[in-house]
Amino acid sequence: MKKVIIFLVVIIGIFAAIAVVTTMQQNQAAEGNPYNKADLEPATIDQLDDPNYQNLILPDELQTKLENEEDVTVYFYSPTCSHCQATTPIVAPMAEDMGIDLLQYNVLEFEQAWNQFNIEGTPTIIHFEDGQETARIVSSQPAETFEAWFNENVK
């Protein structure tokens, strides 16, 4: 019976050590992140070095732009969304090539966007003019559809 108890204590200790190490690694990866948050979702941490996810905007920054009645185009995405994972490598380089400043808003980290901007699904791109929404495109689309949308609504 003593051997079983010792074995269980060792197993529990190993799992506890793994949990502590994993948490420490995630915290190290999240240090100095562009989200200004101490704790990030693992999917967000995985994207920190991805070149397609570098033009980020935080909620306060977006709110300031809208209050200042600036024109802004925002890509609302979630790192866990398979449609976003397929769409971002299309729209991020396309916007850059077209000279569009496509700001990226992570709705996994900042969930208030769902209600604030009436986001029903991701990906969603919204163009604002004078601080007001003027155009929206939702869901994964062919590259030609995004290009046409950008040309019609943003340029």
PDB file of N, CA and C in Angstrom, residues 57 62 65-66 69-76 95 98-105 117-119 123-138 146-155:
ATOM      1  N   ILE A  57      -4.062  46.715 -33.188  1.00  0.00           N
ATOM      2  CA  ILE A  57      -4.620  47.896 -32.536  1.00  0.00           C
ATOM      3  C   ILE A  57      -5.316  47.434 -31.262  1.00  0.00           C
ATOM      4  N   LEU A  62      -8.213  52.191 -30.765  1.00  0.00           N
ATOM      5  CA  LEU A  62      -9.302  52.235 -31.746  1.00  0.00           C
ATOM      6  C   LEU A  62     -10.362  53.239 -31.310  1.00  0.00           C
ATOM      7  N   LYS A  65      -9.235  56.730 -32.093  1.00  0.00           N
ATOM      8  CA  LYS A  65      -9.328  57.031 -33.526  1.00  0.00           C
ATOM      9  C   LYS A  65     -10.772  57.325 -33.927  1.00  0.00           C
ATOM     10  N   LEU A  66     -11.696  56.526 -33.417  1.00  0.00           N
ATOM     11  CA  LEU A  66     -13.100  56.722 -33.767  1.00  0.00           C
ATOM     12  C   LEU A  66     -13.639  58.031 -33.179  1.00  0.00           C
ATOM     13  N   GLU A  69     -12.778  60.919 -35.115  1.00  0.00           N
ATOM     14  CA  GLU A  69     -13.407  60.836 -36.430  1.00  0.00           C
ATOM     15  C   GLU A  69     -12.403  60.564 -37.544  1.00  0.00           C
ATOM     16  N   GLU A  70     -11.474  59.653 -37.255  1.00  0.00           N
ATOM     17  CA  GLU A  70     -10.486  59.261 -38.259  1.00  0.00           C
ATOM     18  C   GLU A  70     -11.060  58.159 -39.141  1.00  0.00           C
ATOM     19  N   ASP A  71     -10.529  58.084 -40.350  1.00  0.00           N
ATOM     20  CA  ASP A  71     -10.841  56.969 -41.230  1.00  0.00           C
ATOM     21  C   ASP A  71      -9.923  55.816 -40.832  1.00  0.00           C
ATOM     22  N   VAL A  72     -10.497  54.640 -40.644  1.00  0.00           N
ATOM     23  CA  VAL A  72      -9.710  53.494 -40.204  1.00  0.00           C
ATOM     24  C   VAL A  72     -10.376  52.212 -40.705  1.00  0.00           C
ATOM     25  N   THR A  73      -9.548  51.246 -41.065  1.00  0.00           N
ATOM     26  CA  THR A  73     -10.039  49.940 -41.495  1.00  0.00           C
ATOM     27  C   THR A  73      -9.518  48.912 -40.508  1.00  0.00           C
ATOM     28  N   VAL A  74     -10.435  48.131 -39.934  1.00  0.00           N
ATOM     29  CA  VAL A  74     -10.073  47.222 -38.845  1.00  0.00           C
ATOM     30  C   VAL A  74     -10.478  45.795 -39.209  1.00  0.00           C
ATOM     31  N   TYR A  75      -9.523  44.896 -39.014  1.00  0.00           N
ATOM     32  CA  TYR A  75      -9.726  43.468 -39.234  1.00  0.00           C
ATOM     33  C   TYR A  75      -9.916  42.812 -37.866  1.00  0.00           C
ATOM     34  N   PHE A  76     -11.143  42.400 -37.576  1.00  0.00           N
ATOM     35  CA  PHE A  76     -11.453  41.731 -36.318  1.00  0.00           C
ATOM     36  C   PHE A  76     -11.267  40.233 -36.527  1.00  0.00           C
ATOM     37  N   ALA A  95      -3.609  44.048 -48.287  1.00  0.00           N
ATOM     38  CA  ALA A  95      -3.808  45.417 -47.804  1.00  0.00           C
ATOM     39  C   ALA A  95      -2.502  46.198 -47.859  1.00  0.00           C
ATOM     40  N   MET A  98      -1.709  47.175 -51.334  1.00  0.00           N
ATOM     41  CA  MET A  98      -2.632  48.205 -51.823  1.00  0.00           C
ATOM     42  C   MET A  98      -2.455  49.531 -51.087  1.00  0.00           C
ATOM     43  N   GLY A  99      -1.550  49.562 -50.114  1.00  0.00           N
ATOM     44  CA  GLY A  99      -1.309  50.787 -49.357  1.00  0.00           C
ATOM     45  C   GLY A  99      -2.389  51.080 -48.330  1.00  0.00           C
ATOM     46  N   ILE A 100      -3.075  50.032 -47.878  1.00  0.00           N
ATOM     47  CA  ILE A 100      -4.142  50.182 -46.887  1.00  0.00           C
ATOM     48  C   ILE A 100      -3.589  49.814 -45.519  1.00  0.00           C
ATOM     49  N   ASP A 101      -3.823  50.677 -44.548  1.00  0.00           N
ATOM     50  CA  ASP A 101      -3.397  50.406 -43.177  1.00  0.00           C
ATOM     51  C   ASP A 101      -4.496  49.577 -42.505  1.00  0.00           C
ATOM     52  N   LEU A 102      -4.401  48.265 -42.639  1.00  0.00           N
ATOM     53  CA  LEU A 102      -5.391  47.340 -42.082  1.00  0.00           C
ATOM     54  C   LEU A 102      -4.988  47.003 -40.652  1.00  0.00           C
ATOM     55  N   LEU A 103      -5.682  47.599 -39.695  1.00  0.00           N
ATOM     56  CA  LEU A 103      -5.381  47.385 -38.284  1.00  0.00           C
ATOM     57  C   LEU A 103      -6.062  46.110 -37.804  1.00  0.00           C
ATOM     58  N   GLN A 104      -5.365  45.336 -36.996  1.00  0.00           N
ATOM     59  CA  GLN A 104      -5.858  44.032 -36.552  1.00  0.00           C
ATOM     60  C   GLN A 104      -6.268  44.080 -35.089  1.00  0.00           C
ATOM     61  N   TYR A 105      -7.498  43.642 -34.831  1.00  0.00           N
ATOM     62  CA  TYR A 105      -8.084  43.672 -33.486  1.00  0.00           C
ATOM     63  C   TYR A 105      -8.374  42.232 -33.077  1.00  0.00           C
ATOM     64  N   PHE A 117     -18.970  46.354 -31.501  1.00  0.00           N
ATOM     65  CA  PHE A 117     -18.996  46.546 -32.953  1.00  0.00           C
ATOM     66  C   PHE A 117     -19.944  45.567 -33.654  1.00  0.00           C
ATOM     67  N   ASN A 118     -20.809  44.914 -32.875  1.00  0.00           N
ATOM     68  CA  ASN A 118     -21.788  43.966 -33.418  1.00  0.00           C
ATOM     69  C   ASN A 118     -21.139  42.917 -34.318  1.00  0.00           C
ATOM     70  N   ILE A 119     -20.066  42.330 -33.824  1.00  0.00           N
ATOM     71  CA  ILE A 119     -19.373  41.279 -34.555  1.00  0.00           C
ATOM     72  C   ILE A 119     -20.156  39.984 -34.349  1.00  0.00           C
ATOM     73  N   PRO A 123     -13.671  35.933 -39.639  1.00  0.00           N
ATOM     74  CA  PRO A 123     -13.137  37.293 -39.690  1.00  0.00           C
ATOM     75  C   PRO A 123     -14.193  38.304 -40.120  1.00  0.00           C
ATOM     76  N   THR A 124     -14.028  39.517 -39.630  1.00  0.00           N
ATOM     77  CA  THR A 124     -14.866  40.653 -40.025  1.00  0.00           C
ATOM     78  C   THR A 124     -13.950  41.846 -40.250  1.00  0.00           C
ATOM     79  N   ILE A 125     -14.120  42.507 -41.378  1.00  0.00           N
ATOM     80  CA  ILE A 125     -13.374  43.734 -41.656  1.00  0.00           C
ATOM     81  C   ILE A 125     -14.392  44.864 -41.728  1.00  0.00           C
ATOM     82  N   ILE A 126     -14.126  45.926 -40.966  1.00  0.00           N
ATOM     83  CA  ILE A 126     -15.014  47.088 -40.957  1.00  0.00           C
ATOM     84  C   ILE A 126     -14.198  48.318 -41.340  1.00  0.00           C
ATOM     85  N   HIS A 127     -14.757  49.093 -42.245  1.00  0.00           N
ATOM     86  CA  HIS A 127     -14.140  50.373 -42.602  1.00  0.00           C
ATOM     87  C   HIS A 127     -14.959  51.492 -41.966  1.00  0.00           C
ATOM     88  N   PHE A 128     -14.262  52.391 -41.288  1.00  0.00           N
ATOM     89  CA  PHE A 128     -14.881  53.535 -40.635  1.00  0.00           C
ATOM     90  C   PHE A 128     -14.414  54.805 -41.342  1.00  0.00           C
ATOM     91  N   GLU A 129     -15.345  55.702 -41.604  1.00  0.00           N
ATOM     92  CA  GLU A 129     -15.009  57.036 -42.115  1.00  0.00           C
ATOM     93  C   GLU A 129     -15.614  58.053 -41.169  1.00  0.00           C
ATOM     94  N   ASP A 130     -14.808  59.033 -40.829  1.00  0.00           N
ATOM     95  CA  ASP A 130     -15.242  60.055 -39.863  1.00  0.00           C
ATOM     96  C   ASP A 130     -15.752  59.420 -38.575  1.00  0.00           C
ATOM     97  N   GLY A 131     -15.146  58.292 -38.193  1.00  0.00           N
ATOM     98  CA  GLY A 131     -15.498  57.614 -36.948  1.00  0.00           C
ATOM     99  C   GLY A 131     -16.747  56.757 -37.016  1.00  0.00           C
ATOM    100  N   GLN A 132     -17.373  56.648 -38.194  1.00  0.00           N
ATOM    101  CA  GLN A 132     -18.602  55.879 -38.341  1.00  0.00           C
ATOM    102  C   GLN A 132     -18.396  54.724 -39.316  1.00  0.00           C
ATOM    103  N   GLU A 133     -19.031  53.596 -39.032  1.00  0.00           N
ATOM    104  CA  GLU A 133     -18.928  52.449 -39.927  1.00  0.00           C
ATOM    105  C   GLU A 133     -19.591  52.777 -41.261  1.00  0.00           C
ATOM    106  N   THR A 134     -18.839  52.499 -42.352  1.00  0.00           N
ATOM    107  CA  THR A 134     -19.389  52.725 -43.688  1.00  0.00           C
ATOM    108  C   THR A 134     -19.448  51.446 -44.516  1.00  0.00           C
ATOM    109  N   ALA A 135     -18.657  50.438 -44.147  1.00  0.00           N
ATOM    110  CA  ALA A 135     -18.658  49.193 -44.913  1.00  0.00           C
ATOM    111  C   ALA A 135     -18.159  48.061 -44.035  1.00  0.00           C
ATOM    112  N   ARG A 136     -18.646  46.851 -44.360  1.00  0.00           N
ATOM    113  CA  ARG A 136     -18.285  45.666 -43.583  1.00  0.00           C
ATOM    114  C   ARG A 136     -18.269  44.462 -44.528  1.00  0.00           C
ATOM    115  N   ILE A 137     -17.299  43.587 -44.314  1.00  0.00           N
ATOM    116  CA  ILE A 137     -17.261  42.309 -45.012  1.00  0.00           C
ATOM    117  C   ILE A 137     -17.009  41.237 -43.957  1.00  0.00           C
ATOM    118  N   VAL A 138     -17.780  40.158 -44.042  1.00  0.00           N
ATOM    119  CA  VAL A 138     -17.753  39.124 -43.013  1.00  0.00           C
ATOM    120  C   VAL A 138     -17.429  37.781 -43.643  1.00  0.00           C
ATOM    121  N   PHE A 146     -12.145  40.164 -51.576  1.00  0.00           N
ATOM    122  CA  PHE A 146     -11.519  41.122 -50.664  1.00  0.00           C
ATOM    123  C   PHE A 146     -10.918  42.290 -51.440  1.00  0.00           C
ATOM    124  N   GLU A 147     -10.250  41.999 -52.536  1.00  0.00           N
ATOM    125  CA  GLU A 147      -9.635  43.054 -53.335  1.00  0.00           C
ATOM    126  C   GLU A 147     -10.699  44.026 -53.851  1.00  0.00           C
ATOM    127  N   ALA A 148     -11.807  43.488 -54.363  1.00  0.00           N
ATOM    128  CA  ALA A 148     -12.893  44.334 -54.846  1.00  0.00           C
ATOM    129  C   ALA A 148     -13.477  45.173 -53.704  1.00  0.00           C
ATOM    130  N   TRP A 149     -13.636  44.555 -52.535  1.00  0.00           N
ATOM    131  CA  TRP A 149     -14.182  45.268 -51.379  1.00  0.00           C
ATOM    132  C   TRP A 149     -13.265  46.413 -50.970  1.00  0.00           C
ATOM    133  N   PHE A 150     -11.961  46.128 -50.900  1.00  0.00           N
ATOM    134  CA  PHE A 150     -10.998  47.189 -50.555  1.00  0.00           C
ATOM    135  C   PHE A 150     -11.061  48.327 -51.581  1.00  0.00           C
ATOM    136  N   ASN A 151     -11.080  47.971 -52.870  1.00  0.00           N
ATOM    137  CA  ASN A 151     -11.120  49.000 -53.907  1.00  0.00           C
ATOM    138  C   ASN A 151     -12.390  49.831 -53.837  1.00  0.00           C
ATOM    139  N   GLU A 152     -13.499  49.209 -53.552  1.00  0.00           N
ATOM    140  CA  GLU A 152     -14.782  49.903 -53.511  1.00  0.00           C
ATOM    141  C   GLU A 152     -14.967  50.741 -52.252  1.00  0.00           C
ATOM    142  N   ASN A 153     -14.476  50.251 -51.119  1.00  0.00           N
ATOM    143  CA  ASN A 153     -14.807  50.871 -49.837  1.00  0.00           C
ATOM    144  C   ASN A 153     -13.676  51.624 -49.152  1.00  0.00           C
ATOM    145  N   VAL A 154     -12.440  51.314 -49.470  1.00  0.00           N
ATOM    146  CA  VAL A 154     -11.349  51.876 -48.676  1.00  0.00           C
ATOM    147  C   VAL A 154     -10.503  52.857 -49.493  1.00  0.00           C
ATOM    148  N   LYS A 155     -10.218  52.548 -50.723  1.00  0.00           N
ATOM    149  CA  LYS A 155      -9.309  53.393 -51.509  1.00  0.00           C
ATOM    150  C   LYS A 155      -9.962  54.645 -52.008  1.00  0.00           C
TER     151      LYS A 155
END
